[in-house]
XYZ file of C-alpha atoms in Angstrom:
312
model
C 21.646 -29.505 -34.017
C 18.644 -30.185 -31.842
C 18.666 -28.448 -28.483
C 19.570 -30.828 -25.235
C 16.175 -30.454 -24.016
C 14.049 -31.570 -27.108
C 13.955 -34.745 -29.466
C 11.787 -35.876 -32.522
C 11.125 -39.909 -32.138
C 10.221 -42.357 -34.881
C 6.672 -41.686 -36.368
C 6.871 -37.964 -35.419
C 6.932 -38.159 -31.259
C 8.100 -35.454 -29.671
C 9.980 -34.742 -25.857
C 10.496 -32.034 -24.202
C 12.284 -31.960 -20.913
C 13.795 -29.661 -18.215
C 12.575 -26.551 -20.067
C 10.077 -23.573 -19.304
C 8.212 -23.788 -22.672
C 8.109 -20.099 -23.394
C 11.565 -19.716 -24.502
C 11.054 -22.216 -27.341
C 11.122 -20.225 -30.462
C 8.638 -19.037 -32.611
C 10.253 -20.182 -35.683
C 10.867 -23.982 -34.155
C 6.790 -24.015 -33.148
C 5.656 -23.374 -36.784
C 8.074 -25.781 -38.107
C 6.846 -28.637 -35.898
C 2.925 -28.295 -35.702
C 3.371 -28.319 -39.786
C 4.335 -32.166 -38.874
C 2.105 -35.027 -38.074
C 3.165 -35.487 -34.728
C 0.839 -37.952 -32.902
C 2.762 -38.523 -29.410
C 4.113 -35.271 -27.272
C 5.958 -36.536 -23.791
C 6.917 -33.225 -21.567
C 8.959 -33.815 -18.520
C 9.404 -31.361 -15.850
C 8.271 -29.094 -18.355
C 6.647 -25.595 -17.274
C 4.040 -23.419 -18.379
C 3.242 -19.664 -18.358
C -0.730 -20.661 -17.280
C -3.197 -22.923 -18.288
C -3.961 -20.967 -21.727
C -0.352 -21.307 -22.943
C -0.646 -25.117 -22.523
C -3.715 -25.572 -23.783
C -2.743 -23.353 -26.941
C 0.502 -25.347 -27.201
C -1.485 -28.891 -27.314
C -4.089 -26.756 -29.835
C -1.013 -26.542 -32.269
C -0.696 -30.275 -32.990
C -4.856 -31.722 -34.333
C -3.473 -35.227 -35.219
C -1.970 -35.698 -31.449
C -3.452 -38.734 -30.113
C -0.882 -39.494 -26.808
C 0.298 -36.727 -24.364
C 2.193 -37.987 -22.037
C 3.119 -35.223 -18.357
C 5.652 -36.142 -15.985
C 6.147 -33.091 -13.705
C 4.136 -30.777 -15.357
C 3.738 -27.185 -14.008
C 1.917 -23.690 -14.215
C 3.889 -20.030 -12.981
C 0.348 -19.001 -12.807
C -2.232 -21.010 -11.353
C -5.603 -19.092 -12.715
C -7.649 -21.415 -13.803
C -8.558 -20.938 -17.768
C -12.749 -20.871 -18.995
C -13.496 -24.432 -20.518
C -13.601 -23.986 -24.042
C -14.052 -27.750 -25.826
C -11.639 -27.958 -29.076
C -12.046 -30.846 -31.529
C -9.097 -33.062 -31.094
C -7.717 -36.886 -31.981
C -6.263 -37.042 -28.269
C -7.333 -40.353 -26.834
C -4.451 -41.231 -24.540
C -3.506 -39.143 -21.838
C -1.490 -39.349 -18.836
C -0.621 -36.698 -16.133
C 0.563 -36.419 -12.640
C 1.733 -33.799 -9.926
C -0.458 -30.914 -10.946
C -4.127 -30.853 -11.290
C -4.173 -27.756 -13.142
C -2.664 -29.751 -16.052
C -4.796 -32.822 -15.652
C -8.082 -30.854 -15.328
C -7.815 -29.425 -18.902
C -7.483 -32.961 -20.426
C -10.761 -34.308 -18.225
C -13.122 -30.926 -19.252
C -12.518 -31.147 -22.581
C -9.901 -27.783 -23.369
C -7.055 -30.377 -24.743
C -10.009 -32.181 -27.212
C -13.075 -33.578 -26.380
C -13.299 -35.892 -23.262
C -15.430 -38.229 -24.871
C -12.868 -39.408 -26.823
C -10.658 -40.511 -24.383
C -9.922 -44.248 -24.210
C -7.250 -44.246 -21.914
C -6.789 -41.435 -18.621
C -3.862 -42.198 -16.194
C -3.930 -39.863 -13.170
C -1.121 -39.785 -10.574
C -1.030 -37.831 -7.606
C -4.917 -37.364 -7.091
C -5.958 -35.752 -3.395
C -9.131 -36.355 -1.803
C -10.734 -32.935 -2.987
C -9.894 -33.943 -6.904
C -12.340 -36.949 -6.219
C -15.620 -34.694 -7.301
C -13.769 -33.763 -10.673
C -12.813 -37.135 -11.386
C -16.880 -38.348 -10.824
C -17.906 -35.894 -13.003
C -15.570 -36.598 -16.124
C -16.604 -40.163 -15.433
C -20.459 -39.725 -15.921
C -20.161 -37.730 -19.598
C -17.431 -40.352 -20.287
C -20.381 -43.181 -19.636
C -22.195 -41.847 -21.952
C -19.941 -41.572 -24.900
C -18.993 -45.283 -24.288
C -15.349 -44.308 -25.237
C -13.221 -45.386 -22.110
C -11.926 -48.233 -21.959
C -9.124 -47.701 -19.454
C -8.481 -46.054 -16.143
C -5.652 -45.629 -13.517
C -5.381 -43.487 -10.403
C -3.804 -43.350 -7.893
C -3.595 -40.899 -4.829
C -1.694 -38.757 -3.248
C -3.139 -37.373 0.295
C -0.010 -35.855 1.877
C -0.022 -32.963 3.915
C -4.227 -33.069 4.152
C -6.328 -31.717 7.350
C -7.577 -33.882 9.638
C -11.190 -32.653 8.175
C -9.987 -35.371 5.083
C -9.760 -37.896 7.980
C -13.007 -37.045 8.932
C -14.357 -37.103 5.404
C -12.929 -40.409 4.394
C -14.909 -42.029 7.396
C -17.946 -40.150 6.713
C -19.538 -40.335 2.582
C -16.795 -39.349 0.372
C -18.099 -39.424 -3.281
C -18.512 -42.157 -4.991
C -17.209 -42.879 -8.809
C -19.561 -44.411 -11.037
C -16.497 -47.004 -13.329
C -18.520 -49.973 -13.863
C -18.757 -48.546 -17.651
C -14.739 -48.921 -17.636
C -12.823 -51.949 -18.485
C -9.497 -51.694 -17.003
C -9.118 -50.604 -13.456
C -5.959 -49.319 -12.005
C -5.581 -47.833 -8.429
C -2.779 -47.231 -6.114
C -3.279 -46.493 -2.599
C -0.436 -44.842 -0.798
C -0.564 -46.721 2.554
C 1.372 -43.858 4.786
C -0.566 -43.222 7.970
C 1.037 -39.779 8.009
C 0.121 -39.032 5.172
C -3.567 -39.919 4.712
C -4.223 -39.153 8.750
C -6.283 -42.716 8.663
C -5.228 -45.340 11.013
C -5.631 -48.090 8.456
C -5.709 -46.507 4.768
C -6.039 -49.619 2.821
C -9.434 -50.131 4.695
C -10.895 -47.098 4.525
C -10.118 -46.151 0.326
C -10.151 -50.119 -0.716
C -13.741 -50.161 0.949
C -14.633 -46.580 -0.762
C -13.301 -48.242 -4.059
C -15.600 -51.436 -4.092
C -18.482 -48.764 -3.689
C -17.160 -47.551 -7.069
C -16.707 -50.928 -8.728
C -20.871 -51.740 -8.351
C -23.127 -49.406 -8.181
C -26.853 -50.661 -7.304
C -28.555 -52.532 -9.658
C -25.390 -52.453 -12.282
C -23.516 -54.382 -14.115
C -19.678 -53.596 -14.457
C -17.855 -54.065 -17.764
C -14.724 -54.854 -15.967
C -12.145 -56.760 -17.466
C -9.090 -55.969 -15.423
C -8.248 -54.562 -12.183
C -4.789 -53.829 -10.698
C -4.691 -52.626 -7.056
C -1.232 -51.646 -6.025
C -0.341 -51.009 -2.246
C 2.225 -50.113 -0.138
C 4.457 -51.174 2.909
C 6.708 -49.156 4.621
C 8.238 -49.661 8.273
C 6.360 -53.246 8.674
C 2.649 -54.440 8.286
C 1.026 -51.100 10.375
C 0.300 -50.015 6.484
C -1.662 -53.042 5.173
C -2.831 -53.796 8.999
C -2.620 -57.726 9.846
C -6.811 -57.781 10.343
C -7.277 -56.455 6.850
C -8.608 -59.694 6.094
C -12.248 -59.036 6.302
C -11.665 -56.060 3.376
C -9.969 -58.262 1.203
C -12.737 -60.912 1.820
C -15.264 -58.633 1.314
C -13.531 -57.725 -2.147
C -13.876 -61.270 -3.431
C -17.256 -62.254 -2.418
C -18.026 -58.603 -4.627
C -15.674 -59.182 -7.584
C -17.353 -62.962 -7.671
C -20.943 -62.235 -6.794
C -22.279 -61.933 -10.731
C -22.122 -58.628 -11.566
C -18.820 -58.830 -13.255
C -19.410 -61.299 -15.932
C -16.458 -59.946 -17.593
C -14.070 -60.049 -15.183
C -10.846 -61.672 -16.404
C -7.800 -60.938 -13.927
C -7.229 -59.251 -10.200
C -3.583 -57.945 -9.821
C -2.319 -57.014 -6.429
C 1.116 -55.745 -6.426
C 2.822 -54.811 -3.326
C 5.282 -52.099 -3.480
C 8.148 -52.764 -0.571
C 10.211 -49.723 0.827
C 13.301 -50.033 3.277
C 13.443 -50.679 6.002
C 10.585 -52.965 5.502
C 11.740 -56.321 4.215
C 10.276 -58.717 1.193
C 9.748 -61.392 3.683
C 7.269 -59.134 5.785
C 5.825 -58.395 2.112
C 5.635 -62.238 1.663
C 3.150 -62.726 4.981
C 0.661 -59.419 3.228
C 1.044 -61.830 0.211
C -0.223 -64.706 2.160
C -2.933 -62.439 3.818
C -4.479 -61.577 0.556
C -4.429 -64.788 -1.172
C -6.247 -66.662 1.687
C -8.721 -64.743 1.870
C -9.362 -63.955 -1.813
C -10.762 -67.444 -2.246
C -12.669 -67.475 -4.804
C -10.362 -65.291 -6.674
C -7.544 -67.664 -6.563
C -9.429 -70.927 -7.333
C -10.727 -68.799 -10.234
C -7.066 -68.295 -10.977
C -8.183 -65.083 -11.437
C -5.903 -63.241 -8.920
C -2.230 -62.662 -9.187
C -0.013 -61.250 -5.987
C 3.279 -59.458 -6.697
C 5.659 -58.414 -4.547
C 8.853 -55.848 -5.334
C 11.108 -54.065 -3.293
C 10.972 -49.975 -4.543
C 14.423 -48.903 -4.491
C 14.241 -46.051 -6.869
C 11.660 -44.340 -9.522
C 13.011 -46.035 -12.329
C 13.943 -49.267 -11.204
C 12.237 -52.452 -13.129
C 10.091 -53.293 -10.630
C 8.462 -50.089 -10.880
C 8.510 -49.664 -14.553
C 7.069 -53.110 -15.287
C 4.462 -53.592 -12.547
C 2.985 -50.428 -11.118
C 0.327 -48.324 -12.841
């Protein structure tokens, strides 16, 4: 019998959950990386350090999906990058960096490879890492989609600072779906209106001078918590500004804009209706297009089906 915190899917997937990986036998190791497992999902899984996950990944060549959901390291030391050859093209991770920087320098399989990269929880200071994985992934011409989305809690006020000043700008106008999520929480991000400031640093992102994106699709997914202070009533001019960009030429391949607004009590779905309203008036273009698509969901729990079927 298989132990509670491990299961073997159809077409040789594999889960682990609720487990600190180092007392999985030797014996059970050997007999699974002599399978052809392509998909690996851990779930508030832990690691000795970096090496032991990257040597646990190692074990498995024909993995092409890794999927981390609470991910974590006893031992944060970071690990020398040393590229391995890989078929790992899919790969998602959240809550700690020290996981999701192996994938994006290459010491889970090449980055190059990648076609799809879903980040959660990435802070201001990640920003830098993510730019540079970006320009060596421009140059292979291998991804095709991206989603981040942020997590600023508990910064300085030197982020504040930062955010209003130059914060790096991502080169993605090689990538063809878009995803971001911006948190929205004031206390949080220390900026009086958050949706300004990182929707206006992501636009910078979408065009770089004298380029053309290859955009396809791009899903922006806010958030509204104790009324409209977190997607501020004068937002308009941002969200204006985003459609004379997304419609000014340089995105010939531009097919669909989805906004979805995430609603958290106390806040109700009628004051998510009026943000609704907000957006599509002044997303002109965009909506005569029929281009743009609002939705609006009410985020009672991680796993409800709002957020399974519409956020990133």
């Amino acid at each position: 019998m298989a132990p509670r915190w491990f299961r073997v899917c159809r077409s040789w997937s594999l889960e682990f959950h609720d487990i600190h990986m180092n007392t999985i036998s030797e014996d059970l190791l050997k007999a699974l990386y002599s399978r052809p497992v392509q998909s690996i999902r851990l779930a508030n899984a832990k690691f000795e350090d970096q090496q032991s996950f990257s040597t646990f990944v190692g074990l498995f060549p024909q993995l092409t999906n890794l999927d981390c959901h609470q991910v974590s390291v006893k031992n944060p030391r970071r690990i020398p990058v040393e590229e391995r050859c890989s078929a790992l093209h899919t790969f998602r991770g959240n809550q700690s960096p020290d996981i999701w920087r192996l994938a994006l320098n290459g010491s889970l399989g090449s980055s190059k490879i990648l076609r799809k990269v879903i980040l959660n929880d990435v802070t201001y200071s990640d920003l830098s890492f993510v730019g540079l994985f970006l320009q060596r992934s421009s140059t292979a011409s291998a991804l095709e989609e991206l989603n981040v989305t942020h997590d600023h809690a508990r910064q300085s006020a030197a982020v504040k600072h930062a955010w209003k000043e130059k914060p790096p700008v991502l080169d993605v106008s090689h990538v063809k779906k878009l995803g971001i999520d911006i948190h929205g929480r004031v206390r949080d991000t220390y900026l009086r209106n958050p949706l300004e400031v990182v929707l206006q640093w992501w636009m910078k992102s979408l065009a770089p001078p004298e380029k053309e994106s290859s955009l396809e699709q791009l899903t922006i997914v806010v958030g509204m918590n104790k009324g409209s202070i977190y997607i501020a009533q004068d937002a308009g001019a941002t969200w204006k500004a985003l459609d004379l960009l997304l419609t000014d030429g340089r995105f010939p391949a531009l097919q669909s804009v989805r906004v979805v607004i995430k609603v958290w009590k106390p806040t109700t779905l009628k004051k998510g209706e009026r943000q609704k309203g907000l957006i599509q008036r002044n997303c002109p273009r965009l909506k005569r297009s029929q281009k743009l698509h609002v939705t609006i969901g009410h985020v009672k729990t991680k796993d409800n089906y709002f957020m399974k079927t519409h956020l990133l």
